[in-house]
Coordinates of C-alpha atoms and ligand atoms in Angstrom, one line a residue:
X1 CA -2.5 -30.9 30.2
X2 CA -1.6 -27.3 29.4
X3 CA 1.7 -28.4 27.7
X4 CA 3.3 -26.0 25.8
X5 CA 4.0 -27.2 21.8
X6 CA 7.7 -27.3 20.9
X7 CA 7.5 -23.9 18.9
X8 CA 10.9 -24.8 16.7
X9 CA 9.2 -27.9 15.5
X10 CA 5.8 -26.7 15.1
X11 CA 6.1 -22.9 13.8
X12 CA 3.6 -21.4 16.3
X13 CA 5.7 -18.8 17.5
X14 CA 7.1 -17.5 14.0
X15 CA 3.6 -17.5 12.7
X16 CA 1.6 -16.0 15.8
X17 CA 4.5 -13.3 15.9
X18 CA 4.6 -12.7 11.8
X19 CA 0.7 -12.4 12.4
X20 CA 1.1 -9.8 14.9
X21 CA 3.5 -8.1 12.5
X22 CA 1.3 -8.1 9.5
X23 CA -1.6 -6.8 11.7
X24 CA 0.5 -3.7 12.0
X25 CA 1.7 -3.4 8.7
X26 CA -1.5 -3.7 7.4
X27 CA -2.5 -0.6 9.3
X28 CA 0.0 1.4 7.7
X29 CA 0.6 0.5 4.0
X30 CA -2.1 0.6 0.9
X31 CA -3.9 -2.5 0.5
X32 CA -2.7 -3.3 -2.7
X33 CA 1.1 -2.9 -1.5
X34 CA 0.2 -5.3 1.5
X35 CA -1.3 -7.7 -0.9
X36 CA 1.9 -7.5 -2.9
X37 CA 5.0 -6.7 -1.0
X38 CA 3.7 -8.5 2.7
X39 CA 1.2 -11.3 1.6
X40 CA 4.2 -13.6 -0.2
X41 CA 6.4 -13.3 2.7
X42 CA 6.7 -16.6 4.9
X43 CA 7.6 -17.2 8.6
X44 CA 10.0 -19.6 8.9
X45 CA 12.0 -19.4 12.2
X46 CA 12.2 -17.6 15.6
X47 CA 15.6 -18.0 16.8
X48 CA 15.7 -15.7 20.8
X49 CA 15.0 -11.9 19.3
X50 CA 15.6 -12.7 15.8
X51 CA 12.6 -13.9 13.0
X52 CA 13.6 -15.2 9.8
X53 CA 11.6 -14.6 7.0
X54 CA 11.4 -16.0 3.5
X55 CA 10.9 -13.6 0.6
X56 CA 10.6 -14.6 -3.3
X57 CA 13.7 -13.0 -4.2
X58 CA 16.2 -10.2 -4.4
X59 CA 13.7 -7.8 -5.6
X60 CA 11.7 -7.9 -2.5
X61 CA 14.1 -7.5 -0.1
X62 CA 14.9 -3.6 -2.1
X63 CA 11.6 -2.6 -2.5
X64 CA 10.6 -3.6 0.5
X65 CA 13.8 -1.9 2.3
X66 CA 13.4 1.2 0.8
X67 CA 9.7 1.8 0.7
X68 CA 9.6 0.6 4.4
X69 CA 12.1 0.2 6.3
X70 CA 11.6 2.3 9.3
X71 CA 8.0 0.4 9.5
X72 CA 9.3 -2.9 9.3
X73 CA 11.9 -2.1 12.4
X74 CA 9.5 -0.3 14.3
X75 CA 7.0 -3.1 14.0
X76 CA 9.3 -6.0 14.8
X77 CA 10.5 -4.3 17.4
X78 CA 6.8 -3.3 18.7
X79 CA 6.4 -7.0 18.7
X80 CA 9.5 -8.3 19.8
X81 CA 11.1 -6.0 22.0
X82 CA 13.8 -3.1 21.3
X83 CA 16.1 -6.1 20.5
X84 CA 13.6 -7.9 17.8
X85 CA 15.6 -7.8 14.6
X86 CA 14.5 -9.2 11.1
X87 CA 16.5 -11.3 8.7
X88 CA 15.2 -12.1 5.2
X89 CA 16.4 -15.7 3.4
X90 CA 16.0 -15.9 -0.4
X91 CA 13.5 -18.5 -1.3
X92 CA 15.6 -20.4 -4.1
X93 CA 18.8 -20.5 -1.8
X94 CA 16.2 -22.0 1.0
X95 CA 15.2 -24.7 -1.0
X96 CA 16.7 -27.9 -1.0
X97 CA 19.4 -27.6 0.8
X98 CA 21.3 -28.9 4.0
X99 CA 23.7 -26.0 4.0
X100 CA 22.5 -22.8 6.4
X101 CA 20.3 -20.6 3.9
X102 CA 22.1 -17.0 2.8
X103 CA 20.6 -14.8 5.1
X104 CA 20.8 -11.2 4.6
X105 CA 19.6 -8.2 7.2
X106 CA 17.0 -6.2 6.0
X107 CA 19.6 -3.4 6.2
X108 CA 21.6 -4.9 3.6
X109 CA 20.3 -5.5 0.7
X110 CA 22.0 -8.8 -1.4
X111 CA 23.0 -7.1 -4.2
X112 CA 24.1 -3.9 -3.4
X113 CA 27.8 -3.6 -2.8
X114 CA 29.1 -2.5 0.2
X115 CA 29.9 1.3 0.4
X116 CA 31.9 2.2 3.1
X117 CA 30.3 5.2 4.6
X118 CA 31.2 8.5 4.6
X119 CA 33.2 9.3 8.2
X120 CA 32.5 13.0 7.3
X121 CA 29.4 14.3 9.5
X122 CA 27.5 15.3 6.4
X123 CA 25.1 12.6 4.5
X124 CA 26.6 12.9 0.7
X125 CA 23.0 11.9 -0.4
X126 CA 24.4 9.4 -2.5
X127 CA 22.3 6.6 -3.6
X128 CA 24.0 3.2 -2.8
X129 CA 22.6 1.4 -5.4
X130 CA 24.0 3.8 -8.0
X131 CA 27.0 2.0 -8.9
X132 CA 29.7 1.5 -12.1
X133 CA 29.2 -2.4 -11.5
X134 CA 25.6 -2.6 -12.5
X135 CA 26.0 0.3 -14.9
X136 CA 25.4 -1.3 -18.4
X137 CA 27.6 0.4 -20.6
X138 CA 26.8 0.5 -24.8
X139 CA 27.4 3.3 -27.7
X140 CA 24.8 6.0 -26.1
X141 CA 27.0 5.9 -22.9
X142 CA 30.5 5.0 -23.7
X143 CA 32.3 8.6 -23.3
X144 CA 30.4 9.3 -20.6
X145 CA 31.1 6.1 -18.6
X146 CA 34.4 6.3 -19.6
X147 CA 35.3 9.5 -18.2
X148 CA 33.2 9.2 -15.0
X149 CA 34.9 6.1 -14.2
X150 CA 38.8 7.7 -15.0
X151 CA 37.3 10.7 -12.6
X152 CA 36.6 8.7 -9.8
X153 CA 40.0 7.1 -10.2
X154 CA 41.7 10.5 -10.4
X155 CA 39.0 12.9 -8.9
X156 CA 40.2 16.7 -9.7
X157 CA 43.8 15.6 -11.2
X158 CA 42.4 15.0 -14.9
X159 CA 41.3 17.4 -17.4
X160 CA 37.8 16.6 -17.0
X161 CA 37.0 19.5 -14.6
X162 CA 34.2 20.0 -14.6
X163 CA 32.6 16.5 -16.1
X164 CA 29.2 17.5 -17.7
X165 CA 27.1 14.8 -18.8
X166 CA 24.0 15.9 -21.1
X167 CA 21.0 13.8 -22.3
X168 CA 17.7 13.1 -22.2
X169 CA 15.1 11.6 -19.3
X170 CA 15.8 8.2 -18.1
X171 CA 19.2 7.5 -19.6
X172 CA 21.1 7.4 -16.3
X173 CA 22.6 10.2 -16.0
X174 CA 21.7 11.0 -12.3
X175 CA 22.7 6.8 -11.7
X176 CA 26.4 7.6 -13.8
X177 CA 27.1 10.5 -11.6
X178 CA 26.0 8.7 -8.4
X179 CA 28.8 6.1 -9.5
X180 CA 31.6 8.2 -9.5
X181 CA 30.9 9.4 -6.1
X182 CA 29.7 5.7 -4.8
X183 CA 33.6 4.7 -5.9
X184 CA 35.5 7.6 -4.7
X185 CA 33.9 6.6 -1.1
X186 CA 34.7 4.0 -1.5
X187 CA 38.4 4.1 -2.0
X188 CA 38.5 6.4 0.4
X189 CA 35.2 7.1 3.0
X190 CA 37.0 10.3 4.3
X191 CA 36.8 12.5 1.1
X192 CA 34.3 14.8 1.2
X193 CA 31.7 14.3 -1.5
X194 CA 28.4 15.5 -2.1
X195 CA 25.3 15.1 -4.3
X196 CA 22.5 17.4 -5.2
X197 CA 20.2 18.2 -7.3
X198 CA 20.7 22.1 -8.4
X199 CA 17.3 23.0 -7.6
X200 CA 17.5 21.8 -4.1
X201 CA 20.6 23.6 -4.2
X202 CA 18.7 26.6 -4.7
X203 CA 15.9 25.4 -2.5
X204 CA 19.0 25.5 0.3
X205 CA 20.2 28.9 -0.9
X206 CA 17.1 30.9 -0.3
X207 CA 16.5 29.3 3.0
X208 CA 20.6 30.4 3.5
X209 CA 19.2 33.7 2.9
X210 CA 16.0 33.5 5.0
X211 CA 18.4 32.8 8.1
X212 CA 21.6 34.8 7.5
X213 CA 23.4 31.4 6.9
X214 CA 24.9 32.4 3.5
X215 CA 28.4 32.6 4.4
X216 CA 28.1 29.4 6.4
X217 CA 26.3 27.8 2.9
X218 CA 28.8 29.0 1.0
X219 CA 32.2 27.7 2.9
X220 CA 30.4 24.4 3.2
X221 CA 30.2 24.1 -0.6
X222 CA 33.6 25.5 -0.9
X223 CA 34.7 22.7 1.5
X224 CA 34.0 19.5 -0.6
X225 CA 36.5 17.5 -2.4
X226 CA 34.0 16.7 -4.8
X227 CA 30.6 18.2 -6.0
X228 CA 28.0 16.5 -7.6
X229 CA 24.8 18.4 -9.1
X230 CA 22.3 17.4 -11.1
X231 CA 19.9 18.4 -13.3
X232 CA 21.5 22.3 -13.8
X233 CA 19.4 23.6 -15.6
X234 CA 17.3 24.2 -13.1
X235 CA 19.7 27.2 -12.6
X236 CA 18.1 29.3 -15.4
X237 CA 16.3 32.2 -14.4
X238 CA 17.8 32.3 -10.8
X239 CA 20.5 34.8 -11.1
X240 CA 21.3 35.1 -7.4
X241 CA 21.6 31.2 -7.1
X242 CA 23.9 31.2 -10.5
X243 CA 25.7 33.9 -8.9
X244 CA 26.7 32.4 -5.7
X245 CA 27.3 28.9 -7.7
X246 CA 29.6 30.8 -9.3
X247 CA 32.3 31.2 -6.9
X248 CA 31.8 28.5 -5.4
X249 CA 33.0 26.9 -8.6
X250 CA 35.8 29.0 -9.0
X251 CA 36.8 28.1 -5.6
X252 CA 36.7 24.2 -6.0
X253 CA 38.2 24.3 -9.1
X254 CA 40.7 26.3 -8.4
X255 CA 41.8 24.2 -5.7
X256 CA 41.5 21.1 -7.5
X257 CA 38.7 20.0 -6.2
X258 CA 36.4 18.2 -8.8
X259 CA 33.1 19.4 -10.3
X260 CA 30.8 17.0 -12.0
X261 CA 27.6 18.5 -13.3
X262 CA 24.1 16.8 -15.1
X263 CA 22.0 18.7 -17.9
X264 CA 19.3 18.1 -20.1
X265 CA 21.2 19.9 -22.8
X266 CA 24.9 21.0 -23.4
X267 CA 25.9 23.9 -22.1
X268 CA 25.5 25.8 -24.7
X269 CA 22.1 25.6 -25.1
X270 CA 21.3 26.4 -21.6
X271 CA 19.1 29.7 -22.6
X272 CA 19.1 31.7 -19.5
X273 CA 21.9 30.6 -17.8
X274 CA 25.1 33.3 -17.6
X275 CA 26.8 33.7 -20.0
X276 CA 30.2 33.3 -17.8
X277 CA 29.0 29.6 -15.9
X278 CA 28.3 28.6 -19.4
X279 CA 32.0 28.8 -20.5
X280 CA 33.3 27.2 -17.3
X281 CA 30.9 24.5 -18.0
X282 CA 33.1 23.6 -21.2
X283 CA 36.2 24.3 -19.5
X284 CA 36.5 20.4 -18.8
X285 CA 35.0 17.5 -21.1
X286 CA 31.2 17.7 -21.9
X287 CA 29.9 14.0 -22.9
X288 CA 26.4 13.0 -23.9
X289 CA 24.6 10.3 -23.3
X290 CA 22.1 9.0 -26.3
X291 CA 18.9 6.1 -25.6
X292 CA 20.6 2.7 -25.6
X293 CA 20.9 0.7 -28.9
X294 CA 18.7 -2.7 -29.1
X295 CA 21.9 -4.8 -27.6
X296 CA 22.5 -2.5 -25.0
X297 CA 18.4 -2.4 -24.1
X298 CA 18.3 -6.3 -24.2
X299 CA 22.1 -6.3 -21.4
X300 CA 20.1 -3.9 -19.7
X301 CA 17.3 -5.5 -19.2
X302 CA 19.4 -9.0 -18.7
X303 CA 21.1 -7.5 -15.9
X304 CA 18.2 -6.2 -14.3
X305 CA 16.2 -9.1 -14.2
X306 CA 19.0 -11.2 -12.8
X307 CA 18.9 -8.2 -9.7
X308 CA 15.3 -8.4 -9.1
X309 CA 15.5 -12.6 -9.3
X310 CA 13.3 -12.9 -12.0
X311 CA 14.0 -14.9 -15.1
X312 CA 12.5 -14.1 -17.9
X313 CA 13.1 -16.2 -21.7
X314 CA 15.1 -14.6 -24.2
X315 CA 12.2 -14.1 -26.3
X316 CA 10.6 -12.2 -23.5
X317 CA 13.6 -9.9 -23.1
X318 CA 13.6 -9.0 -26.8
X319 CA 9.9 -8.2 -27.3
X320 CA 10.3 -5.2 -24.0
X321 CA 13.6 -4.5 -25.8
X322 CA 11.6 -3.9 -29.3
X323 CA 8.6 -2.1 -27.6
X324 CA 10.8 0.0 -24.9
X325 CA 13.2 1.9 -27.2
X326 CA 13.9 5.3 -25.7
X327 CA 13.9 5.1 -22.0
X328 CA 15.7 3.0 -19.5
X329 CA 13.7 4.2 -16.6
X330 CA 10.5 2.5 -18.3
X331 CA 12.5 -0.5 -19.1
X332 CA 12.8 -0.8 -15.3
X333 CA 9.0 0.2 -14.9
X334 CA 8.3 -2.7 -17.1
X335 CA 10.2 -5.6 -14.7
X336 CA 9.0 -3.8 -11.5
X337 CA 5.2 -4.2 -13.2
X338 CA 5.8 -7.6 -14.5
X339 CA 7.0 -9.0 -10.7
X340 CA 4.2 -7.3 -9.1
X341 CA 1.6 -9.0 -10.9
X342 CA 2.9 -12.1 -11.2
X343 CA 3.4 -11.8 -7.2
X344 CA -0.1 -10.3 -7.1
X345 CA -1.4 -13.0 -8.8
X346 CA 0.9 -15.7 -8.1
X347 CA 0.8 -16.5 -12.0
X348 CA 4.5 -16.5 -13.7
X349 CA 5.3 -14.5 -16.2
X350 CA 4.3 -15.6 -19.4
X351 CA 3.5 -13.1 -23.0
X352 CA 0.9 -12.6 -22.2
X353 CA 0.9 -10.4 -19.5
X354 CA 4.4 -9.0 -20.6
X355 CA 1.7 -8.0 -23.5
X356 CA -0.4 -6.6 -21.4
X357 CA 2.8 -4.9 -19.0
X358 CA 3.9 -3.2 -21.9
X359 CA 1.1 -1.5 -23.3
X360 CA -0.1 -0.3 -20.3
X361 CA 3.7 1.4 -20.1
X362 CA 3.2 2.7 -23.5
X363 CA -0.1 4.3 -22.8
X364 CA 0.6 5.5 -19.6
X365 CA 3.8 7.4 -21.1
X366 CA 2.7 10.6 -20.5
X367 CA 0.7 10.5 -17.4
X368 CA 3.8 8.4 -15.6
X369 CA 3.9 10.1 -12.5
X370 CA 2.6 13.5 -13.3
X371 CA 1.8 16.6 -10.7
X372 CA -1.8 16.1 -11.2
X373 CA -1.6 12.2 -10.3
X374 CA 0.0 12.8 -7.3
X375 CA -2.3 15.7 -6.4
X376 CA -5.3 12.9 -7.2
X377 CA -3.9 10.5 -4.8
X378 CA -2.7 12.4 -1.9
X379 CA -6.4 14.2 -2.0
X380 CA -8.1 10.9 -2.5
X381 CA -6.0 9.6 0.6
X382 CA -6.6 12.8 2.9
X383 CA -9.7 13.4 1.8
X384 CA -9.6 16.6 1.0
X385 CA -11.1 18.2 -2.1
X386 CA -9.0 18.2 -5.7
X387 CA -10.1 21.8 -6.7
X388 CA -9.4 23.1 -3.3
X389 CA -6.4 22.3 -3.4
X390 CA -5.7 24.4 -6.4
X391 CA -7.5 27.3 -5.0
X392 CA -6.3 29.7 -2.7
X393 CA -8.2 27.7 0.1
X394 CA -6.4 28.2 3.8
X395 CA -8.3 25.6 5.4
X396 CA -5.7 23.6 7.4
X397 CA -6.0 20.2 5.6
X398 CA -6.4 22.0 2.6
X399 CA -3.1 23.7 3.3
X400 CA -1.5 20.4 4.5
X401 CA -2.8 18.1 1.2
X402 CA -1.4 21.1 -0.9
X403 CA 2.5 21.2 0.9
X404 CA 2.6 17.6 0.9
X405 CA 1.6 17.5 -3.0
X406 CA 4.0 20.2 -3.6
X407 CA 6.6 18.0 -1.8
X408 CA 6.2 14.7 -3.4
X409 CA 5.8 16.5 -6.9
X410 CA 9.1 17.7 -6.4
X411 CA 10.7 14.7 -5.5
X412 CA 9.3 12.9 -8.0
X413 CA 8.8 14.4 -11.4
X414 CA 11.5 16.5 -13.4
X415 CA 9.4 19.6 -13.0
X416 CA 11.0 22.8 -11.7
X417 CA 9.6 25.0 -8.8
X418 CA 7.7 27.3 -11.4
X419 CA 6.0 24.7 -13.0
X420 CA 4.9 22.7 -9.4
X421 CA 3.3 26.6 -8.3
X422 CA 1.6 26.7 -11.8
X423 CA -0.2 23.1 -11.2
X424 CA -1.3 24.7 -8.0
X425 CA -3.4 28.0 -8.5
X426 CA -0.4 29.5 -9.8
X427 CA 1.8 30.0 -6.9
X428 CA 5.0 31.3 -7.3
X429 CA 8.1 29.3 -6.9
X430 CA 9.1 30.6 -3.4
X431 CA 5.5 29.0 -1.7
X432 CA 6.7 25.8 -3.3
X433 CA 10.1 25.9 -1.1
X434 CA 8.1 26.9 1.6
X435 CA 6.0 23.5 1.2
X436 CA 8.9 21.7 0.5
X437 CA 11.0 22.9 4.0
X438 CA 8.1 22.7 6.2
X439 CA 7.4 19.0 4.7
X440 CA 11.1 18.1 5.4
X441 CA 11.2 19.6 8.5
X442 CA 7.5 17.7 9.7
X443 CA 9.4 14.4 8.0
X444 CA 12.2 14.6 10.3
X445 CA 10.1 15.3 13.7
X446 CA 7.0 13.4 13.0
X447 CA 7.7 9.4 12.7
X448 CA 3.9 9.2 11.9
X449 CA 3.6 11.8 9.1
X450 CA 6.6 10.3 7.9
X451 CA 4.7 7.2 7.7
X452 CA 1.8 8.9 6.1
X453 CA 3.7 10.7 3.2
X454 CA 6.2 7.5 2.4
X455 CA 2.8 5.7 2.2
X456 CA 1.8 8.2 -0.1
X457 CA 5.5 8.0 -2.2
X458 CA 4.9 4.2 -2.5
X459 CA 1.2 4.4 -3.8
X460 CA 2.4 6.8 -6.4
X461 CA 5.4 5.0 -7.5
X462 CA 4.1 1.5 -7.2
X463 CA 1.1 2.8 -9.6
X464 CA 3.0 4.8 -12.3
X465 CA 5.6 1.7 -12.3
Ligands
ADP1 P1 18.3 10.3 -15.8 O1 19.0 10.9 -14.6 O2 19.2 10.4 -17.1 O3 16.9 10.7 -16.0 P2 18.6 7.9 -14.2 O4 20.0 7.9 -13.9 O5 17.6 8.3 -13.2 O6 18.3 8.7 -15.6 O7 18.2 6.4 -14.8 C1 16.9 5.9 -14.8 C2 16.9 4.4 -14.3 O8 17.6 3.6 -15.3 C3 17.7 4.3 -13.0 O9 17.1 3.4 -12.2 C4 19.1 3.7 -13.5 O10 19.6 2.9 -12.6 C5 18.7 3.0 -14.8 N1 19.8 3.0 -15.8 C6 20.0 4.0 -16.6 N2 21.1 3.7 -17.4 C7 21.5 2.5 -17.1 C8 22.5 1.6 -17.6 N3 23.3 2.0 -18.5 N4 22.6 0.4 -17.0 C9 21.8 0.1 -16.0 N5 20.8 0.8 -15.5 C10 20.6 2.0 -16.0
MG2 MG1 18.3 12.3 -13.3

């Protein structure tokens, strides 16, 4: 009577244990991301600890791995046991066909190379994704790409020491410098590479200070075989920083140790930054990088379609590439857009909704991701009152919505710290590293607030996309 159905043949188990999963996702991400990221995903088969799931394509698998990661472990372990794993198959590989599907762990992405990680007991911050292989090159980029790639062939032995790359937002500068360290792991995981942004540099340095760690700051700088910062001139106007920056450029360039730096501008127009880093800045080989010509915009955006798994007609590829001229950061807004609403609505993409994708990119140029935005949604999502927020209001929530705005408008906008404390009752720049340390250091303990604020991160990119 009370047989039990075959669960291989009939998919009850990988459905009533997906169910239980989504219940728990659903809890935890925005609704619209649930609708989007989770909804399209299908059960397909519960093999011991292991549940296979089917997801659209490539695309999903990275957005979904590095929105949520820790979520989607934590749940399928929550449902499965500490040994639950997930593994995602790739819908058109699935379909059919006799042979065994490519299956790929939710930890490794398809089309991300294989780094070997570092062996050093310091993260190098480096972005895995950032590599020379899906680094389109044309005109705007060719000196640059060129030397970066010779650097991480020879890092320190050529006359590019320091490499300074200059240019404007969203021409990769931060994913070209990324490369170089990405291939010098690579040939060999025990150099000792790091990447960092100069203001979290300075972010570090004044925390250094606050705990008598300078010295140990210092030597740890002087230590790497290869430094990567970005964005320098967030240097200007902090003399102490520039000063300490200072020798520990003399030291790794004196030992041959190589330097490779990001700007907005060539060195010498860095205003404000001393006199003497400026000419060590054009000791070595300054290259710029210019917005990519119409060839280079439509290999771009060829080559980024083909990662996400969408395929979009030529004609399609050419009308972004005539509307998106100056930015490849938008031309990558514009796919992500495109795939999440024809996921959302499960309509393919067609003109006219690339129509529609485009112009809302155009018009939402200027508030793409702005400090105010994310103030509007991490109030709307606490609760907590806009204008409070940019008062000097100590209520604890208040306090907490402010930090975690601070935070996330720092991670993700170009603005300095001076700026961030002027969106916020004009604070000065030291609150905003205070926000920004006690947020990392409540990230690190708290696996629920960490929850919370990636939530937050996803709703704000996902939006502004
Ligand atoms: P920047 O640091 O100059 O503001 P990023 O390096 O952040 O720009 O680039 C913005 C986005 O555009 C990144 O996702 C990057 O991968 C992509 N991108 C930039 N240049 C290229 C290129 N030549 N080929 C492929 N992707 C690129
Ligand atoms: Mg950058």
């Amino acid at each position: 009577m009370n047989e039990k159905p075959a669960s291989a043949e009939t998919g009850v188990d990988e459905n009533k244990i997906w169910n239980e999963c989504l219940t728990i996702i659903k809890e935890n991400v925005p609704f619209i991301t649930f609708n989007t990221w989770f909804i399209p995903i299908k059960p397909l088969k519960l093999i011991s600890n292991t549940l296979k799931i089917q997801v659209p394509n490539n695309f999903f698998i990275e957005w979904i791995d590095g929105h949520y990661n820790t979520l989607i472990t934590k749940t399928i372990k929550q449902v499965l046991g500490d040994e639950g794993e997930l593994v995602y198959v790739i819908l058109d590989e699935k379909e059919n066909s006799e042979d065994p599907p490519k299956i790929e762990n939710i930890n490794k992405p398809v089309f991300i190379e294989e780094v070997p990680e570092a062996k050093s007991d310091f993260n190098s911050n480096i972005n895995p994704r950032y590599i020379f292989e899906n680094f389109v090159q044309g005109e705007g980029n060719q000196l640059a790409r060129a030397a970066a790639y010779a650097i991480s062939d020879k890092p320190g032995t050529t006359s590019f020491n320091p490499l300074f790359i200059y240019g404007g937002v969203g021409l990769g500068k931060t994913h070209l410098i990324q490369a170089i360290g990405n291939r010098i792991l690579q040939k060999d995981p025990n150099k000792k590479v790091i990447y960092l942004s100069s203001d979290i540099f300075t972010v570090e340095f004044v925390e250094a200070i606050q705990t008598n760690k300078v010295n140990e700051f210092s030597n740890f700088y002087k230590n790497m075989d290869v430094l990567i910062i970005d964005d320098i001139q967030f240097l200007i106007g902090k003399e102490k920083t520039q000063d300490l920056f200072f020798h520990i450029f003399n030291t790794l360039h004196q030992s041959g140790k190589q330097i490779i730096l990001s700007s907005d501008k060539p060195p010498k127009d860095l205003k404000g930054l001393n006199e003497r880093l400026v000419s060590r800045f054009q000791w070595g080989l300054s290259a710029d990088m210019q917005p990519p010509d119409f060839e280079t915009r439509i290999a771009i955006l060829k080559n980024k379609s083909k990662s996400y798994g969408i395929e979009l007609s030529n004609d399609i590829i050419e009308f972004i590439a005539h509307n998106i001229t100056s930015n490849i950061r938008e031309m990558e807004g514009c796919l992500i857009k495109l795939l999440a609403n024809s996921s959302l609505s499960a309509k393919e993409i067609n003109f006219d909704l690339v129509r529609k994708t485009v112009k809302e990119i155009s018009s939402s140029r200027t508030v793409n991701i702005s400090i105010d935005y994310i103030t509007k949604v991490v109030c709307e999502y606490l609760t907590v009152d806009e204008n409070k927020v940019r008062e000097k209001n100590r209520k604890k929530e208040v306090v907490l919505a402010r930090q975690i705005a601070m935070y996330l408008s720092k991670r993700l906008t170009q603005a300095s710290l001076k700026t961030i404390g002027l969106h916020f009752g004009g604070r000065d720049h030291s609150t905003v590293i205070h926000a920004y340390n006690s947020i990392e250091k409540s990230l690190s303990e708290d696996i629920k607030f960490k929850e919370t604020v990636d939530t937050l991160r996803s709703k704000i990119e996902l939006s502004a996309a």
